Each structure stands twice: as C-alpha cells, then as structure tokens.
mmCIF file of N, CA, C and O in Angstrom:
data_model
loop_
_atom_site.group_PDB
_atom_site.id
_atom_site.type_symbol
_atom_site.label_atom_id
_atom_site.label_comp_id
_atom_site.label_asym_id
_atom_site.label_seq_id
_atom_site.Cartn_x
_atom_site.Cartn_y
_atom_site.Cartn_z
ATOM 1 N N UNK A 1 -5.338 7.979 -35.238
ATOM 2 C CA UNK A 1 -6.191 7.584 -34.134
ATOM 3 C C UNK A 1 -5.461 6.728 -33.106
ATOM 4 O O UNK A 1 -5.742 6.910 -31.921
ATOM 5 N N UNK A 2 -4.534 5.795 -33.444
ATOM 6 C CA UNK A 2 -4.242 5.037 -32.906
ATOM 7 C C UNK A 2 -3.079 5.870 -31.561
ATOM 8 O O UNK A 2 -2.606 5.189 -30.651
ATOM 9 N N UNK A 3 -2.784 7.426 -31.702
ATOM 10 C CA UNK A 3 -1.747 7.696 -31.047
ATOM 11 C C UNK A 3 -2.400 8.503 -29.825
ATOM 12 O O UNK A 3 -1.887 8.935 -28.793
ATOM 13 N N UNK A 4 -3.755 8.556 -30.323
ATOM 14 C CA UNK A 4 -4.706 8.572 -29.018
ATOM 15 C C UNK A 4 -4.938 7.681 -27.863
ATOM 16 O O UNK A 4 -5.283 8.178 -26.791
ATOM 17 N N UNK A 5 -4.749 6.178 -28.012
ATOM 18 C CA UNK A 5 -5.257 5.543 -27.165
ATOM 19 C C UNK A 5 -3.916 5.027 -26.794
ATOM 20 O O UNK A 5 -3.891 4.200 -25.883
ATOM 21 N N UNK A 6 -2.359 5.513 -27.565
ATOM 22 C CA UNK A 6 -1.089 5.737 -26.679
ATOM 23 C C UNK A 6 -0.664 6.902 -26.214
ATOM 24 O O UNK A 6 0.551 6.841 -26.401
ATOM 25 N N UNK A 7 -0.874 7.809 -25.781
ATOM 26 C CA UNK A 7 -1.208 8.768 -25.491
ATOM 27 C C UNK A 7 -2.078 8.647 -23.840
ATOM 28 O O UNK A 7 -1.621 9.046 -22.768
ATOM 29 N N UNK A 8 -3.116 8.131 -24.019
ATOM 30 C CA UNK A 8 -3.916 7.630 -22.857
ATOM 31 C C UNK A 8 -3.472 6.475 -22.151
ATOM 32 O O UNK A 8 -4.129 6.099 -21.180
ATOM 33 N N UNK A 9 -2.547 5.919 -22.471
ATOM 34 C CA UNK A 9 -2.006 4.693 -21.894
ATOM 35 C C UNK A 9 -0.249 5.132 -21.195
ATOM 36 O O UNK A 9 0.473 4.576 -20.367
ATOM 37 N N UNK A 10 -0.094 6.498 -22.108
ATOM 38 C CA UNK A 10 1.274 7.132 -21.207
ATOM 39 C C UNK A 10 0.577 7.626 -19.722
ATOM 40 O O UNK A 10 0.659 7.354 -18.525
ATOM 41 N N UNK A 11 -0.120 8.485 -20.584
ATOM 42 C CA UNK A 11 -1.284 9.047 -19.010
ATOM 43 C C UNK A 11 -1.435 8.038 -17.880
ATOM 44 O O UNK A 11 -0.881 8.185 -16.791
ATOM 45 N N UNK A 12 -2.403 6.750 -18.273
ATOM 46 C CA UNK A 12 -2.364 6.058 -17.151
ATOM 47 C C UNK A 12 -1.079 5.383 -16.344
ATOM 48 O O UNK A 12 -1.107 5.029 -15.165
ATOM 49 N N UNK A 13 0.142 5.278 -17.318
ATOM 50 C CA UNK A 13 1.104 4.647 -16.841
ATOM 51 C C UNK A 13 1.826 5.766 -16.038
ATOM 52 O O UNK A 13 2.243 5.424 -14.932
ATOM 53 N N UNK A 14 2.016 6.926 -16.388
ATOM 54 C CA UNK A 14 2.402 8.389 -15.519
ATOM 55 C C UNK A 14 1.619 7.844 -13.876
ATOM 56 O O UNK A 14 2.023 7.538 -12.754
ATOM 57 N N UNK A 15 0.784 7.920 -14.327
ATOM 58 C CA UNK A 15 -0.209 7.933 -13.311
ATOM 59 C C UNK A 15 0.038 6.676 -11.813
ATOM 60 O O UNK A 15 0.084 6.887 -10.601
ATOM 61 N N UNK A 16 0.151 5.403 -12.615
ATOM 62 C CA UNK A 16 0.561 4.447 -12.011
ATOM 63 C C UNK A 16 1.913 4.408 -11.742
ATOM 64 O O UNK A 16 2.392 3.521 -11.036
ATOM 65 N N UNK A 17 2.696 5.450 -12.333
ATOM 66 C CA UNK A 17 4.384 5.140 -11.630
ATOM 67 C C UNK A 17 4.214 6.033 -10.177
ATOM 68 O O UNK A 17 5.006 5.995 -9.236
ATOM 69 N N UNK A 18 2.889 6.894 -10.263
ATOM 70 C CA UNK A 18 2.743 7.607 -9.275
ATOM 71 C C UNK A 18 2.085 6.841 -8.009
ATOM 72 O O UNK A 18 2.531 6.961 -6.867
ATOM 73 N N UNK A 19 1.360 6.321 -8.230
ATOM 74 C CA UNK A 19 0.630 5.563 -7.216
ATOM 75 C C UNK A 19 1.582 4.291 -6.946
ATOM 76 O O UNK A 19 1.072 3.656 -6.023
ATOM 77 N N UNK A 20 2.358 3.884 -7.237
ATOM 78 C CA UNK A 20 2.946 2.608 -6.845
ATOM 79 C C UNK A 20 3.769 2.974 -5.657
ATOM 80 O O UNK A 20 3.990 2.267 -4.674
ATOM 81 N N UNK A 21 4.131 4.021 -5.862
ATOM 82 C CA UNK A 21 5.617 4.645 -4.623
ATOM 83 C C UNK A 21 4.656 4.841 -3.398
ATOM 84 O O UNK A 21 4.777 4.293 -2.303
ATOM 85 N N UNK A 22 3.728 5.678 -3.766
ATOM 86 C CA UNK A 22 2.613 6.330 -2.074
ATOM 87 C C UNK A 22 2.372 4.840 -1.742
ATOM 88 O O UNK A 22 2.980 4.191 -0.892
ATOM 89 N N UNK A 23 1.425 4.425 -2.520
ATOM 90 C CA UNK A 23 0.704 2.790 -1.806
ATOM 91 C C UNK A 23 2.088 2.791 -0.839
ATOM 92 O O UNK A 23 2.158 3.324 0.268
ATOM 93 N N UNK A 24 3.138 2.087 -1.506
ATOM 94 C CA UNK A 24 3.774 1.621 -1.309
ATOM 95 C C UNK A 24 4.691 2.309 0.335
ATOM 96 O O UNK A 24 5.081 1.587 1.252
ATOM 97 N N UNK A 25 4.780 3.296 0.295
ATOM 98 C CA UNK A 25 5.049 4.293 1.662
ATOM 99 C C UNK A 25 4.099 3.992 2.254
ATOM 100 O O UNK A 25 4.341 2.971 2.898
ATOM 101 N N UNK A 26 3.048 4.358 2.405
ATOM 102 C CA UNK A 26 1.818 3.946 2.766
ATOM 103 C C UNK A 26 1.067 2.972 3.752
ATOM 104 O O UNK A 26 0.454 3.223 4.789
ATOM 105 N N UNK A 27 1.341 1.605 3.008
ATOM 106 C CA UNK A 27 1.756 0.305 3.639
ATOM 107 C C UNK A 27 2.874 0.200 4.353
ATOM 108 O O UNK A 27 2.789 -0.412 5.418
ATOM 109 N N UNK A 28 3.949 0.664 4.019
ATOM 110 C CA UNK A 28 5.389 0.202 5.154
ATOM 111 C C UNK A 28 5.232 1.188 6.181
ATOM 112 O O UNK A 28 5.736 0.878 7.261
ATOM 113 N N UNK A 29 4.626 2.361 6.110
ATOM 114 C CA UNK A 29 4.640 2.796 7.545
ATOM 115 C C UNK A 29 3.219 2.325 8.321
ATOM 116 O O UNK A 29 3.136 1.915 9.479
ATOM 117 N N UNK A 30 2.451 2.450 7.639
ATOM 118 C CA UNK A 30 0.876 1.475 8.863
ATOM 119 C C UNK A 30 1.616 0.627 9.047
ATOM 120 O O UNK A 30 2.115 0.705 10.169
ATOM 121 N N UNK A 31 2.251 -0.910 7.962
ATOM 122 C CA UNK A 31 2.518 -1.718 8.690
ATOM 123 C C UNK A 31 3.879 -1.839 9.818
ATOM 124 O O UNK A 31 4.061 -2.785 10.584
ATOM 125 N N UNK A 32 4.539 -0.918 9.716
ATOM 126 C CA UNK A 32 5.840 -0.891 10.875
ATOM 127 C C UNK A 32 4.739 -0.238 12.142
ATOM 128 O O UNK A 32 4.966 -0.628 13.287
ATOM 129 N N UNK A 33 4.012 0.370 12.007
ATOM 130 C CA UNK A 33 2.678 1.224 13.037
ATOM 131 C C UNK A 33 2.196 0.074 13.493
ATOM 132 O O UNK A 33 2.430 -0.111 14.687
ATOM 133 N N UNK A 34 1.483 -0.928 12.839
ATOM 134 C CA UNK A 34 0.774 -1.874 13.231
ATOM 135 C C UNK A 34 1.667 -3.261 14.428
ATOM 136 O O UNK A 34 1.310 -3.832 15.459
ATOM 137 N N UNK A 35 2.836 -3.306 13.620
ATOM 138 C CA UNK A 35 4.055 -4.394 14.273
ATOM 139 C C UNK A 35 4.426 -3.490 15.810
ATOM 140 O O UNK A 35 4.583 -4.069 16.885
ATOM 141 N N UNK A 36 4.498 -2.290 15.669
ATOM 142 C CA UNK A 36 5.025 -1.785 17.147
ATOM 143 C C UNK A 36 3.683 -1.731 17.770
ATOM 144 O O UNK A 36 3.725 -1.651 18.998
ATOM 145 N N UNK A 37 2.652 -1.751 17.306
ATOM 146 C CA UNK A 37 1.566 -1.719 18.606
ATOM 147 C C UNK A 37 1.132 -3.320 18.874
ATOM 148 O O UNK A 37 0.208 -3.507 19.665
ATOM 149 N N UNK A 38 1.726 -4.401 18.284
ATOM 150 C CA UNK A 38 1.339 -5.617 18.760
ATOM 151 C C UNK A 38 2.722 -5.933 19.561
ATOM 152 O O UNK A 38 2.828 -6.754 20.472
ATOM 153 N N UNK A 39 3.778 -5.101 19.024
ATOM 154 C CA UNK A 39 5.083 -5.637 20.306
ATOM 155 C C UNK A 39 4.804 -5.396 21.468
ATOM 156 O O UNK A 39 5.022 -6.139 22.425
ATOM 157 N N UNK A 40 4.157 -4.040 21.491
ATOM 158 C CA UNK A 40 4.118 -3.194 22.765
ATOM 159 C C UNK A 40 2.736 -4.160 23.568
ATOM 160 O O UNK A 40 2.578 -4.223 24.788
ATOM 161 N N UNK A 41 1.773 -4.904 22.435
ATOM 162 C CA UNK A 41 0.376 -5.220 23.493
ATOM 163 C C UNK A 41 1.170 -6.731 23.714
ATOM 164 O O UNK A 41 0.764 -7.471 24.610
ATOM 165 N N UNK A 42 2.217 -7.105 22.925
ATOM 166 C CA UNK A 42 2.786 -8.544 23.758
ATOM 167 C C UNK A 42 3.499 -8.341 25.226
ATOM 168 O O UNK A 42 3.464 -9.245 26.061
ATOM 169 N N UNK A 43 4.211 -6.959 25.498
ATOM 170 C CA UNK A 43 4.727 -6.483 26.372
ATOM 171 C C UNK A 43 4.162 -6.601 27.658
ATOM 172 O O UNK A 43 4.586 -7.232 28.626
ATOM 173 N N UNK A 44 2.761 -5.645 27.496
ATOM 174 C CA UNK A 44 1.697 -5.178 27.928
ATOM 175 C C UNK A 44 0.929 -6.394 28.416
ATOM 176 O O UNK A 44 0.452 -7.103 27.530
ATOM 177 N N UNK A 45 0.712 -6.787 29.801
ATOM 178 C CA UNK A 45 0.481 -7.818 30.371
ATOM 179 C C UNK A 45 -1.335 -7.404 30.684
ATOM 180 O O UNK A 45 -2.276 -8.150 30.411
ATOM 181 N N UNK A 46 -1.420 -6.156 31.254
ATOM 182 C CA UNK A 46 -2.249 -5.281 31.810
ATOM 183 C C UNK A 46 -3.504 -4.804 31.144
ATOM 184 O O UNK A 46 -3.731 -5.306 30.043
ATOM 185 N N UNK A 47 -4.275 -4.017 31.562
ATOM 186 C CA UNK A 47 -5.777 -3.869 30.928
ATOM 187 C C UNK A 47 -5.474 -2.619 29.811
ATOM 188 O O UNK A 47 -6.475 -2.305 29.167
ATOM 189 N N UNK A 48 -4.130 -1.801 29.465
ATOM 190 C CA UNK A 48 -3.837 -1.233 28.419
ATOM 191 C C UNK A 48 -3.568 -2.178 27.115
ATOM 192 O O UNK A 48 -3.723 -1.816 25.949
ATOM 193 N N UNK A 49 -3.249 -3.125 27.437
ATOM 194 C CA UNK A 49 -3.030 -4.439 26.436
ATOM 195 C C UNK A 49 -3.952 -4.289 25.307
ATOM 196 O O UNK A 49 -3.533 -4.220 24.151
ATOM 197 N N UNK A 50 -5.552 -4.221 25.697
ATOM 198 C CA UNK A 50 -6.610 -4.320 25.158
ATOM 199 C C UNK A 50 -6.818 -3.157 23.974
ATOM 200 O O UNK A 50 -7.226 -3.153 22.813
ATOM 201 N N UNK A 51 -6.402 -2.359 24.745
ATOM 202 C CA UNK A 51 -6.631 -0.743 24.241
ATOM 203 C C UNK A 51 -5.737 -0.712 22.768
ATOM 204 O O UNK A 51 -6.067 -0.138 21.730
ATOM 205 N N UNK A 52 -4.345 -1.620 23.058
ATOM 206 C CA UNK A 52 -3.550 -1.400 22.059
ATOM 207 C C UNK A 52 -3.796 -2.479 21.216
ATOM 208 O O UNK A 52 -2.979 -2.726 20.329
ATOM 209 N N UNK A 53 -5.363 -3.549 21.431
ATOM 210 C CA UNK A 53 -5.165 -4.574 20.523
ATOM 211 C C UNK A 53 -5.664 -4.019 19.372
ATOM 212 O O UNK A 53 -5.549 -4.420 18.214
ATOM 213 N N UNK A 54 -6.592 -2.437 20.090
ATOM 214 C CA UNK A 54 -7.992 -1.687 18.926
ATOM 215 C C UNK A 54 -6.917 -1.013 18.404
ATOM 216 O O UNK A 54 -6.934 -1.027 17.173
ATOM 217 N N UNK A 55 -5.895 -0.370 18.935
ATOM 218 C CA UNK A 55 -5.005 0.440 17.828
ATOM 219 C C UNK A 55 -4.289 -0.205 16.827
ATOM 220 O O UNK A 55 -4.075 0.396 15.774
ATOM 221 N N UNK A 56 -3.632 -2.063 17.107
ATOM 222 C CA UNK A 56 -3.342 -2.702 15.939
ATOM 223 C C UNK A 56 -4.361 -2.867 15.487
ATOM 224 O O UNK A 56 -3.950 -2.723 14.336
ATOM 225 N N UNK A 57 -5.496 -3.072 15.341
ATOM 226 C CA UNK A 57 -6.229 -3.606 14.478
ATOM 227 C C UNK A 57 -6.609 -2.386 13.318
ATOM 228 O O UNK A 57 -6.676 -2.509 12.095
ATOM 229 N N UNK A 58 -6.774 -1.475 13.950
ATOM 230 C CA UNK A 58 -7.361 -0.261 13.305
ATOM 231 C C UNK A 58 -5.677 0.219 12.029
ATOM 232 O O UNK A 58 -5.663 0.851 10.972
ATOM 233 N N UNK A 59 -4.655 -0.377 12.731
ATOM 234 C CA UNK A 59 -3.727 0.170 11.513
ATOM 235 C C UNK A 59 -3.515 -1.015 10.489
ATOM 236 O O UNK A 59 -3.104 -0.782 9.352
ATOM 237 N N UNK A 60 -3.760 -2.088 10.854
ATOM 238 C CA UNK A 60 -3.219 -3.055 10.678
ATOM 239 C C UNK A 60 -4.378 -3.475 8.922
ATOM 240 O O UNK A 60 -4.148 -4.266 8.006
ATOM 241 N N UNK A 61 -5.531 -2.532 9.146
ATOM 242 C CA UNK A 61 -6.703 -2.771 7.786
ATOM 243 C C UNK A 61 -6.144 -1.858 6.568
ATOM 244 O O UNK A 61 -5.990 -2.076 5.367
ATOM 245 N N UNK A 62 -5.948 -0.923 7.269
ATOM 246 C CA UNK A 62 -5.389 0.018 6.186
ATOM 247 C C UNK A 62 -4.236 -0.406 5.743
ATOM 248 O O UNK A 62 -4.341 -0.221 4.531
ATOM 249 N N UNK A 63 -2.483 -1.167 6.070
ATOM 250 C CA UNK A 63 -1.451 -1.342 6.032
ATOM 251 C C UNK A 63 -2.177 -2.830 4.591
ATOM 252 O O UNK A 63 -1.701 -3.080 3.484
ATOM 253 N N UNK A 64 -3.110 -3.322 5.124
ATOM 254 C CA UNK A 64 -3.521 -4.066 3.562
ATOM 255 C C UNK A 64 -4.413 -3.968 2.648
ATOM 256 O O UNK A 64 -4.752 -4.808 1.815
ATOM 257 N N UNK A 65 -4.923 -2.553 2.880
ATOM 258 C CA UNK A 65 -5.581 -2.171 1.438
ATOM 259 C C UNK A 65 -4.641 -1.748 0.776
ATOM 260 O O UNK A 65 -4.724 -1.639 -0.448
ATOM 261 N N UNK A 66 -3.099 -1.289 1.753
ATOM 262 C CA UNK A 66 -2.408 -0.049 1.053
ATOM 263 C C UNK A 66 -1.438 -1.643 0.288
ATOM 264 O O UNK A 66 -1.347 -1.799 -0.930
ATOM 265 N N UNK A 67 -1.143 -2.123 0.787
ATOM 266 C CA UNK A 67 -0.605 -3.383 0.012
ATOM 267 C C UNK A 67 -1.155 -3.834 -0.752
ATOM 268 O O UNK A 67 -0.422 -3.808 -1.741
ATOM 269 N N UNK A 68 -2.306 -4.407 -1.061
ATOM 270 C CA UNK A 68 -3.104 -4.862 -2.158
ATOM 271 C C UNK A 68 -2.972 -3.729 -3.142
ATOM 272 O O UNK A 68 -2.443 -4.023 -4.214
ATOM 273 N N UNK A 69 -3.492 -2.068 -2.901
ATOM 274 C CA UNK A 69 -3.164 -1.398 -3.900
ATOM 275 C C UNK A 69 -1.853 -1.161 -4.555
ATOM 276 O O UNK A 69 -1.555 -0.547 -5.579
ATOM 277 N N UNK A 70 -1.153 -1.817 -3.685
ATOM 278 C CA UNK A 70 0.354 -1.245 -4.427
ATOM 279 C C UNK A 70 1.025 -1.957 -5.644
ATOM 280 O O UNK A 70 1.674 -1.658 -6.646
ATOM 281 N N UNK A 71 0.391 -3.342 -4.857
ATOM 282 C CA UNK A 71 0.831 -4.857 -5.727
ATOM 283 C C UNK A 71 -0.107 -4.980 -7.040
ATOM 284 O O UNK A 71 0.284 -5.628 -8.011
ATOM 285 N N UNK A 72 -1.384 -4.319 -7.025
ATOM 286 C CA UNK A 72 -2.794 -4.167 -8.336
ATOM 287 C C UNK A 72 -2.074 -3.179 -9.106
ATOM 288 O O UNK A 72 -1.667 -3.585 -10.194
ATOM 289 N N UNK A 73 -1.733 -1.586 -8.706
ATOM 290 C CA UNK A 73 -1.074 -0.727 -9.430
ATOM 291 C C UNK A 73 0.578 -1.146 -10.154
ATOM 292 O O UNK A 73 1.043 -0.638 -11.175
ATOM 293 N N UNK A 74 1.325 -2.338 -9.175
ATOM 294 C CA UNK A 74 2.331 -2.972 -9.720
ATOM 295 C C UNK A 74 2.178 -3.756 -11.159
ATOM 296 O O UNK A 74 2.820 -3.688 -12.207
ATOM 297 N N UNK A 75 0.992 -4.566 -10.723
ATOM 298 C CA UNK A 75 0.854 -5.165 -11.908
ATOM 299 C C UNK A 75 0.201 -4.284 -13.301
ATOM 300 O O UNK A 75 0.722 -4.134 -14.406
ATOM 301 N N UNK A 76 -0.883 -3.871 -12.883
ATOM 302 C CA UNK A 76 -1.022 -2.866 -13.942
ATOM 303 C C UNK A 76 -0.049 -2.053 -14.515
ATOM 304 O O UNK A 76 -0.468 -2.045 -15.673
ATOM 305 N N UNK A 77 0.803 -1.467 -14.525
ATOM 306 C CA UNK A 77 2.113 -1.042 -14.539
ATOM 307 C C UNK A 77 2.590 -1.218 -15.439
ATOM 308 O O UNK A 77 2.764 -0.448 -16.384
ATOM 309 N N UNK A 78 3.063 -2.872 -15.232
ATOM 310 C CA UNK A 78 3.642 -3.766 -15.541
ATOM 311 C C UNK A 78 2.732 -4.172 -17.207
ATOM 312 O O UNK A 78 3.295 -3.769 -18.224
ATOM 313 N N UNK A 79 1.768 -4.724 -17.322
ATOM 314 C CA UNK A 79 0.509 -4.313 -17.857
ATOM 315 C C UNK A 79 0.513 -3.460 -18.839
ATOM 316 O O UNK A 79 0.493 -4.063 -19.912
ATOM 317 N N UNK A 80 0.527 -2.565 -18.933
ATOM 318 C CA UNK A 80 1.051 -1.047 -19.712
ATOM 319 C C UNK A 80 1.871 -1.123 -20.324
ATOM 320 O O UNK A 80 1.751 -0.902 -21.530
ATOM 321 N N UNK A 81 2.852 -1.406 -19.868
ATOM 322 C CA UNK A 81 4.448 -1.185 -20.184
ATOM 323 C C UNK A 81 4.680 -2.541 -21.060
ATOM 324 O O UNK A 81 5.379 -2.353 -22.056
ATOM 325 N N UNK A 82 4.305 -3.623 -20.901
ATOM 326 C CA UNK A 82 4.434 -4.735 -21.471
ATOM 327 C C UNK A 82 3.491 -4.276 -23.005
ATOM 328 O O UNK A 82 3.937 -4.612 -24.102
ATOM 329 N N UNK A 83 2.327 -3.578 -22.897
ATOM 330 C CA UNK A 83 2.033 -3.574 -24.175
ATOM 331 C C UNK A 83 2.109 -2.085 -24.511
ATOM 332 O O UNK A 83 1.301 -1.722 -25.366
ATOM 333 N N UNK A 84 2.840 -1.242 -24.056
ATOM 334 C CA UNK A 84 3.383 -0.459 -24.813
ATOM 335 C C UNK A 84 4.623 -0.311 -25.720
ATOM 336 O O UNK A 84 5.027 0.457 -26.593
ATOM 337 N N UNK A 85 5.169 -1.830 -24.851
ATOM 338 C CA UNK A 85 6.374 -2.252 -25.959
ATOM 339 C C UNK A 85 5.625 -2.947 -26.507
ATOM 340 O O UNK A 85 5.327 -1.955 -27.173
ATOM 341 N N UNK A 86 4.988 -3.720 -26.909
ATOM 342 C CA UNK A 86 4.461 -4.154 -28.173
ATOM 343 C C UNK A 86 3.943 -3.154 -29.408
ATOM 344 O O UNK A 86 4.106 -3.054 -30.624
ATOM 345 N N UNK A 87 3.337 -2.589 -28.516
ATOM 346 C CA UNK A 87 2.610 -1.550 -29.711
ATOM 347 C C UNK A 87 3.514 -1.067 -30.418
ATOM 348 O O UNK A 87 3.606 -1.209 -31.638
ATOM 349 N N UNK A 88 4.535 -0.223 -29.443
ATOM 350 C CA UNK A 88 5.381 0.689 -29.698
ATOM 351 C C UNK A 88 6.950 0.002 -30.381
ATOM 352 O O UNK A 88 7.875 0.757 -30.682
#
C-alpha cells in the first residue's frame, strides 16, 4: 500500500518539475512586458502616457500571480522531494 501513495507523490512531483519552469517563463516575460511599458510611460510625457499606464498595469497582475505560483510550486517541490528522501 504504501508504494501507492509514492507513486502519487512521483506523479505530483513530475508534475511540479513541470509547472515550476512555465510559471517561471511566464513571470519573466510579463514582467520584462510590464518594466518596458513603464520605461516607455516614464518617457512618454503626453496623453499616450496614460494609455500605457493601463497596459502596465494589466501585465504587471499577471507577472505576480505567475511569481507567486512559481515560488508555491518551488516550495512544494521542494516539499516532496524532502520527504521522498525520507521515505525513500
């Protein structure tokens, strides 16, 4: 029984070596997306300024869910692996 619920814990850790890399892409390109549209609205003296404050903002939410998920799936991970060497 017990090689069932390691078994399900390879699964989730498969799983999480998978999700750590995307989050992780994920976040560094919104947030390099988000940094060039606040360079460009510091640039931007003019009434386009505004326009580009809604396009940082709008990348700039997603660039930290995708961070928070990357750093939760990090630790979980981490998590796994720490007690799959125990078990194991």
């Amino acid at each position: 029984m017990p090689e069932a619920g390691i078994g399900a814990m390879v699964g989730l850790l498969w799983g999480l070596l998978l999700v750590v890399p995307v989050s992780f892409g994920v976040a560094a390109r919104a947030d390099a997306k988000a940094r060039r549209m606040s360079e460009s609205r510091a640039s931007d003296q003019d009434r386009r300024g505004s326009v580009a404050a809604g396009h940082c903002d709008r990348w700039r939410n997603p660039a930290t869910r995708a961070w928070l998920i990357c750093g939760g799936a990090s630790l979980v991970t981490g998590g796994v692996v720490g007690v799959l060497i125990f078990v194991g």
